[in-house]
Tab-separated table of C-alpha atoms in Angstrom:
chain	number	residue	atom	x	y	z
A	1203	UNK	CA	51.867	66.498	-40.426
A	1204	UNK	CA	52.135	68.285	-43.830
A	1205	UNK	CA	53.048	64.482	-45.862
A	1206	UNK	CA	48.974	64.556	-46.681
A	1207	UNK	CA	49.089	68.248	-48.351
A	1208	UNK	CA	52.296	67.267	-50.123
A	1209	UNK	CA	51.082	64.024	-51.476
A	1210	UNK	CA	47.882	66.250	-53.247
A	1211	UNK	CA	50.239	68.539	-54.597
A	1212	UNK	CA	52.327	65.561	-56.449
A	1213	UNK	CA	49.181	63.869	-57.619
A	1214	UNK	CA	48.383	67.310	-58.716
A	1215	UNK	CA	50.866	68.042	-60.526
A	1216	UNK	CA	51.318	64.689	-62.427
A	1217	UNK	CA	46.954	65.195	-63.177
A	1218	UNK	CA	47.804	68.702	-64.712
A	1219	UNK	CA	50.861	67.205	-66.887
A	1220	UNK	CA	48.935	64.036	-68.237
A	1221	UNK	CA	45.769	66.797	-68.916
A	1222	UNK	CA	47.938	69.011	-70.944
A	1223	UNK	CA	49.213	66.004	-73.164
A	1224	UNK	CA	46.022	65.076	-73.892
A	1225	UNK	CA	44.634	68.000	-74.877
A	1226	UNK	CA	47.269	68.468	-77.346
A	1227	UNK	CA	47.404	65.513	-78.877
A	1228	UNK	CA	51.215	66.737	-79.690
A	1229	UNK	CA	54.154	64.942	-78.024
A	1230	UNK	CA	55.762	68.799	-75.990
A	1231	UNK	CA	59.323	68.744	-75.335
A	1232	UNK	CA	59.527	67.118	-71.785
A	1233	UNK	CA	60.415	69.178	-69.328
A	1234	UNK	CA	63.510	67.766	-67.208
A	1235	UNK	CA	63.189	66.241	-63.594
A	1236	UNK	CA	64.843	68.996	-62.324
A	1237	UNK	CA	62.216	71.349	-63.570
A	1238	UNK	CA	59.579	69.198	-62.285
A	1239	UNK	CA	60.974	68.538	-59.001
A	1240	UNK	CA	61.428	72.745	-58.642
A	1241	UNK	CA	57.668	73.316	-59.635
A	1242	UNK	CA	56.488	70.981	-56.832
A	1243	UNK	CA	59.191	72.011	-54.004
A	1244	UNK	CA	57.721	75.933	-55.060
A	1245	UNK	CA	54.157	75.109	-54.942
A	1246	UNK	CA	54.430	72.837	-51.538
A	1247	UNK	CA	56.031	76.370	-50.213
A	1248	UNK	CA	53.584	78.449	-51.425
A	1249	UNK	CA	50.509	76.281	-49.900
A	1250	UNK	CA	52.826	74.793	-46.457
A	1251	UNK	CA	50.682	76.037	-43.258
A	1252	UNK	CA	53.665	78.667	-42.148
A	1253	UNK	CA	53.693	79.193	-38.931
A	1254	UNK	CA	53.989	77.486	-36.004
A	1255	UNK	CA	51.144	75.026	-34.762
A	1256	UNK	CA	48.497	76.568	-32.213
A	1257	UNK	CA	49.666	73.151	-30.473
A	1258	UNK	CA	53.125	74.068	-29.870
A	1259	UNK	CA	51.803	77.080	-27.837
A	1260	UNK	CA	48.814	74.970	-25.700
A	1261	UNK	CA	51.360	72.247	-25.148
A	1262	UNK	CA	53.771	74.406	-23.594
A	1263	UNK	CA	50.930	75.481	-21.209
A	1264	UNK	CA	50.177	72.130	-20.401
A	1265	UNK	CA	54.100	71.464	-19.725
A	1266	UNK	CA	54.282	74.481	-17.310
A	1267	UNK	CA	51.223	72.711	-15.062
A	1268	UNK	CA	48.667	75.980	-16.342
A	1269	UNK	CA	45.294	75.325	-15.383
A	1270	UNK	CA	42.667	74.588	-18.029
A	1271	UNK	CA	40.656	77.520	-17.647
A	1272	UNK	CA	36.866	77.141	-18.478
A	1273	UNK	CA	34.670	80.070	-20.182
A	1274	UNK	CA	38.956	81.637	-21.241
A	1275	UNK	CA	37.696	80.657	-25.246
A	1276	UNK	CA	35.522	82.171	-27.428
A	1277	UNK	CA	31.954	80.669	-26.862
A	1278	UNK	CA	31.421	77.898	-29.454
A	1279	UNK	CA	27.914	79.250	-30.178
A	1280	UNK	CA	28.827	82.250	-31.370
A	1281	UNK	CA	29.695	80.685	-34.214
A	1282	UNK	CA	26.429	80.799	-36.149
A	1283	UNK	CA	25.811	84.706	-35.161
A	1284	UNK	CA	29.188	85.579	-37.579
A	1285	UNK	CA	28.185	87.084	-41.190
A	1286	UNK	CA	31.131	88.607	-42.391
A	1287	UNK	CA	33.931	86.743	-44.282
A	1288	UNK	CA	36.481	88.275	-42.135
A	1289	UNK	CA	34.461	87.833	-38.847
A	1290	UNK	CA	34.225	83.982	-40.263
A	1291	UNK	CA	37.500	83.554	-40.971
A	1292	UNK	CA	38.900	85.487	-38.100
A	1293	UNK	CA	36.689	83.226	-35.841
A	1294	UNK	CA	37.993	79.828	-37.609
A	1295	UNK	CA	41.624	80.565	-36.375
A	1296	UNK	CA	40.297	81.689	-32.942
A	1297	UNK	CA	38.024	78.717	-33.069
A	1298	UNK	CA	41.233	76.669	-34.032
A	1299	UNK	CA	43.502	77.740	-30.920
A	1300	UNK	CA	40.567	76.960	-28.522
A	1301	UNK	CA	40.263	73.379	-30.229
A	1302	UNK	CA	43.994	72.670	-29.571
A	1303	UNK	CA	43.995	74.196	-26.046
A	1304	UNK	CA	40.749	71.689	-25.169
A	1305	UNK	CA	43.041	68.728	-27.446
A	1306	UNK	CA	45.522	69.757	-25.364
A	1307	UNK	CA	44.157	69.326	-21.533
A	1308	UNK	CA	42.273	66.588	-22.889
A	1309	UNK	CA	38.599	68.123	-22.671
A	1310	UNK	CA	36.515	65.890	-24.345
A	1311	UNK	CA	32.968	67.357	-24.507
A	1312	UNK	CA	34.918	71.478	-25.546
A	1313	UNK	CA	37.062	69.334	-28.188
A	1314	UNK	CA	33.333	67.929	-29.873
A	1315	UNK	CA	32.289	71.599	-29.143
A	1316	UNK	CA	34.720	73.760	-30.606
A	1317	UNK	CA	35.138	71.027	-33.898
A	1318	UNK	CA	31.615	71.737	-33.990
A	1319	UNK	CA	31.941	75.845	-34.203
A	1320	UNK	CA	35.285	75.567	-36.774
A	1321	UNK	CA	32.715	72.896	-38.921
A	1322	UNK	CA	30.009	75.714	-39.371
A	1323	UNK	CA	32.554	78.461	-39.947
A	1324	UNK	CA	34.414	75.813	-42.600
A	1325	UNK	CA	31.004	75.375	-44.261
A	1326	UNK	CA	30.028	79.298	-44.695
A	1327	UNK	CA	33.591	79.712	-45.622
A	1328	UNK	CA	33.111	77.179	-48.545
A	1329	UNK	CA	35.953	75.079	-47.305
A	1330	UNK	CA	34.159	72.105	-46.935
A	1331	UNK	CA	35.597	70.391	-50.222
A	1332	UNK	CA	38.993	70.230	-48.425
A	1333	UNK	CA	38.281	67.477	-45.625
A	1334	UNK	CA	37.403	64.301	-45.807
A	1335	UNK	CA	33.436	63.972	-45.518
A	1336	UNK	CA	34.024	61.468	-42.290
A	1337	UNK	CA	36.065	63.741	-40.486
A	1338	UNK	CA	33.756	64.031	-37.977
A	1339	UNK	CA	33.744	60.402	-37.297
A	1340	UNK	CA	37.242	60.536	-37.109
A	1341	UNK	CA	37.403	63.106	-34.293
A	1342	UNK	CA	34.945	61.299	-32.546
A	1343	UNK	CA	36.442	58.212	-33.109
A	1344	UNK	CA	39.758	59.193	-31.632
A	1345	UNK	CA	38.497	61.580	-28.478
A	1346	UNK	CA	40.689	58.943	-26.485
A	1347	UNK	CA	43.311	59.335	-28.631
A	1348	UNK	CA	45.335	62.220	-27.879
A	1349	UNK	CA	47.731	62.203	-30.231
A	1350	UNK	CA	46.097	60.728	-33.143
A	1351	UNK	CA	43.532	63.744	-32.522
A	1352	UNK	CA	45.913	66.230	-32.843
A	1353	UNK	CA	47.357	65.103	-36.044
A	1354	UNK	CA	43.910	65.278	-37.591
A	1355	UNK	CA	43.477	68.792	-36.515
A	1356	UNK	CA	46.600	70.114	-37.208
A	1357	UNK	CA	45.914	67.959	-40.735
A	1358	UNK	CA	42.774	69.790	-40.902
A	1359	UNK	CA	43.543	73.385	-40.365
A	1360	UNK	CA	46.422	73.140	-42.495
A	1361	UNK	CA	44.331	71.900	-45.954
A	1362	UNK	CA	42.158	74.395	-44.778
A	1363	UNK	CA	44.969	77.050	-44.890
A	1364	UNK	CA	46.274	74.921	-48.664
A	1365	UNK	CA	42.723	75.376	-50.170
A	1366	UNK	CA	42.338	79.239	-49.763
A	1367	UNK	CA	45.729	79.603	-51.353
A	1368	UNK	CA	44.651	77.269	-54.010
A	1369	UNK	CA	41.504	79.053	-54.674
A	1370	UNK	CA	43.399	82.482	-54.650
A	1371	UNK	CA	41.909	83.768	-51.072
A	1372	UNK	CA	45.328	84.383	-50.099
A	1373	UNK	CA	43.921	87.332	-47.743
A	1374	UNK	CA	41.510	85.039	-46.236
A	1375	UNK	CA	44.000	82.332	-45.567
A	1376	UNK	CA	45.702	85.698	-43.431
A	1377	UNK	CA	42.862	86.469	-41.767
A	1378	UNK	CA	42.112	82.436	-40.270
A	1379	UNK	CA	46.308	82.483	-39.443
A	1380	UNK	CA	45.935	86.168	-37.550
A	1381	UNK	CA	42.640	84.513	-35.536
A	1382	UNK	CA	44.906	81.819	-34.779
A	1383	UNK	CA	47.986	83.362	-33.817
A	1384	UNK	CA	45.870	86.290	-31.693
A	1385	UNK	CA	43.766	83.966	-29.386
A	1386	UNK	CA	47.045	81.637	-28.866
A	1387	UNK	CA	48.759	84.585	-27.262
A	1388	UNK	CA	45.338	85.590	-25.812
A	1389	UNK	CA	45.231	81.977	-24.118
A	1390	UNK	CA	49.238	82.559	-22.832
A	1391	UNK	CA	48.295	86.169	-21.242
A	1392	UNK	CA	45.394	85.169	-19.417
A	1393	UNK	CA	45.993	81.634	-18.183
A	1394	UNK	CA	47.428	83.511	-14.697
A	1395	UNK	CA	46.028	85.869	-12.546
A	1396	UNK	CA	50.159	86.731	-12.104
A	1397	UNK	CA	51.815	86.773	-16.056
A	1398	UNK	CA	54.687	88.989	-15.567
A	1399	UNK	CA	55.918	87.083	-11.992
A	1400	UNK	CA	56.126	83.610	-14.328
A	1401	UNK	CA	59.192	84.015	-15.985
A	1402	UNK	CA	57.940	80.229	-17.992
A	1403	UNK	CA	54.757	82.620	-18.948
A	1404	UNK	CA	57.031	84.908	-20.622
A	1405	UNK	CA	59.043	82.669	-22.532
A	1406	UNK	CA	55.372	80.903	-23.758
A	1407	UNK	CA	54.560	84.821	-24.546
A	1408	UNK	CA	58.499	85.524	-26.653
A	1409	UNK	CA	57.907	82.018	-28.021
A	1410	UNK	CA	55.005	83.403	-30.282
A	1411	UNK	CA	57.121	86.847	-31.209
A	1412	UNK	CA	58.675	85.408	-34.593
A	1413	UNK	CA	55.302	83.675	-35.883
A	1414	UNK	CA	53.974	86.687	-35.322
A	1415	UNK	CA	56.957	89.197	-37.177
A	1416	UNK	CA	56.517	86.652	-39.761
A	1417	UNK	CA	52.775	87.155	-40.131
A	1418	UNK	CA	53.281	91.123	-40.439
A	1419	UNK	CA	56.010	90.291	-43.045
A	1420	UNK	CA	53.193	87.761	-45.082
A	1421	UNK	CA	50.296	90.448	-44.895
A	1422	UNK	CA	52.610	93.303	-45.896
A	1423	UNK	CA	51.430	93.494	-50.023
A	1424	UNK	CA	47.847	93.178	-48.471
A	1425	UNK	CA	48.350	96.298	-45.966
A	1426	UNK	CA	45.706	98.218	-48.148
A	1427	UNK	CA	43.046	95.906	-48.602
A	1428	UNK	CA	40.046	96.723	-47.212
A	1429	UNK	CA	39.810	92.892	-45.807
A	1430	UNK	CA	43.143	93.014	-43.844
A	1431	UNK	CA	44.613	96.504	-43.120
A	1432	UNK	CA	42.750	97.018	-39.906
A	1433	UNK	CA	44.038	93.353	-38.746
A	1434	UNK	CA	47.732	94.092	-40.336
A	1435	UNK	CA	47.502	97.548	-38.339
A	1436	UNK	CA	46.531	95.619	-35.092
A	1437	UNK	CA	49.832	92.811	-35.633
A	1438	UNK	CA	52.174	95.962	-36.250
A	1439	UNK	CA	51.132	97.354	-33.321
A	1440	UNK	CA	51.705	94.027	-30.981
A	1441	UNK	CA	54.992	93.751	-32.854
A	1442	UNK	CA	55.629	97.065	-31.863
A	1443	UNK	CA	55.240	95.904	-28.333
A	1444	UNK	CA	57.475	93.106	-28.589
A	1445	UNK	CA	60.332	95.652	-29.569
A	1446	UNK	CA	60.289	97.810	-26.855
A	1447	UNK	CA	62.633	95.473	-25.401
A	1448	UNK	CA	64.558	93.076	-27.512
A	1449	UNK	CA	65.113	90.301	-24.529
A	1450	UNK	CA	64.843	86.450	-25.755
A	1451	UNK	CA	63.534	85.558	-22.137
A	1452	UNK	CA	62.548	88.502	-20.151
A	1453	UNK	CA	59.800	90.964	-20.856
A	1454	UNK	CA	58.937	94.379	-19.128
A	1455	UNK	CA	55.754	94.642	-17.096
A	1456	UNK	CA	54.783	97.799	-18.874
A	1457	UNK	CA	54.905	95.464	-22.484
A	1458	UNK	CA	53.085	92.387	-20.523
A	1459	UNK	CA	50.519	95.233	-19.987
A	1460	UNK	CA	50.358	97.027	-23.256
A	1461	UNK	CA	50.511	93.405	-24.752
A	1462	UNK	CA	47.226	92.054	-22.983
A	1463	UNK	CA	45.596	95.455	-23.812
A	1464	UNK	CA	46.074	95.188	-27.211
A	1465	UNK	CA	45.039	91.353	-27.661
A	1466	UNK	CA	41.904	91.984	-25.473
A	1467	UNK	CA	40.978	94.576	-27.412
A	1468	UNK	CA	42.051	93.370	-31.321
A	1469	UNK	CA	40.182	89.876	-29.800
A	1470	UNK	CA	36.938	91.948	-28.640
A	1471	UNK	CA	36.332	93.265	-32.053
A	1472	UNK	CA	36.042	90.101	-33.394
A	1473	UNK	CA	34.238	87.425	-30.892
A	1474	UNK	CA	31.380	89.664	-29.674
């Protein structure tokens, strides 16, 4: 899924090498393949999507027979009625875990709906120059197409995640992943009426514990900012959770409760 983002960064580094040539006019001392190979192995790092795909979480909802629950997601017509650039681009990862749980349970008409809401919050976001301008022919070509539509989305929200870095809105970028990574654990907690008695619940619930320590560990140089701290504060505070008890398939019922309290309410601030 990330060949497309590495085959930009090649042809981007080969366009910036020829560029500087030519603007010299002077033959420079060539750098050795070694060098080269190191730039483009540290820049394909640097803009990789890094966590784990909101698909691996929906999927292993769909594998544990959890109901598709209509109305669970963040209403797709909100989208428009979001000003802010964090309220956008918290709302383009939320919007981006309710596409892949609709991908998921094969829900045609929420899959055109919710690619509809991430397209308006892509636009104000001035991400637009990083998809393909028939990319919505090409979800709605493949609607039928289960797994070739959840290549293009993953494809999609992980230039999405490449261009911010590339343009420097490396906070941004944080704030679309903590949307992401918030509703996905959302979607876990509230797909049962019984969480804590489903001991496959709780594993879907630990599964999402590292992406999210390594999230904290990404936003840490940011804590400050007036853009992320209250979101970094809110993911130190679930991680907090998680550590009450360090168990790699069993949670207590008192952190299944202070978990959902916390994701309701971090959630709340942002889809109203």
């Amino acid at each position: 899924m990330r060949i497309t983002s590495t085959c930009k960064l090649v042809s981007l580094a080969l366009v910036a090498g020829f560029f500087a040539f030519s603007c010299t006019g002077k033959k420079e001392k060539k750098a050795g393949p070694e060098v080269m190979e190191e730039t483009i192995e540290e820049e394909i790092r640097e803009y990789s999507y890094p966590l784990a795909s909101a698909f691996e979480v929906t999927n292993m909802l769909n594998e544990i027979e959890a109901s598709y629950i209509v109305g669970l997601t963040n209403n797709p017509e909100k989208a428009a009625n979001y000003f802010s650039e964090k309220d956008r681009a918290v709302n383009l990862g939320i919007y981006t875990a309710d596409l892949a749980y609709a991908t998921t349970y094969n829900q045609k008409s929420d899959v055109q709906n919710y690619f509809k809401a991430s397209e308006t919050l892509v636009r104000e976001l001035d991400l637009s120059s990083a998809f393909n301008e028939n990319l919505p022919e090409q979800i709605e070509a493949n609607l039928d197409n289960k797994e070739q539509l959840v290549d293009i989305i993953t494809n999609m929200f992980q230039d999405a995640y490449s261009h911010l870095n590339q343009q420097g809105r490396t906070e941004v970028s944080y704030l679309v992943l903590s949307g992401t990574v918030i509703e996905g654990l959302y979607l876990t907690l509230h797909v049962s009426e019984n969480t804590f008695q489903n001991p496959e619940l709780i594993k879907a619930i630990l599964f999402q514990k590292e992406p999210l320590k390594k999230l904290e560990s990404m936003m840490v140089d940011y804590k400050d900012s007036e853009l992320l701290k209250d979101v970094y504060q809110d993911i130190v505070k679930i991680n907090q959770v998680f550590a009450l008890e360090e168990g790699a398939t069993s949670m207590t019922k008192t952190q299944v409760e202070k978990l959902t309290g916390l994701v309701d309410a971090m959630r709340e601030k942002f889809v109203q």
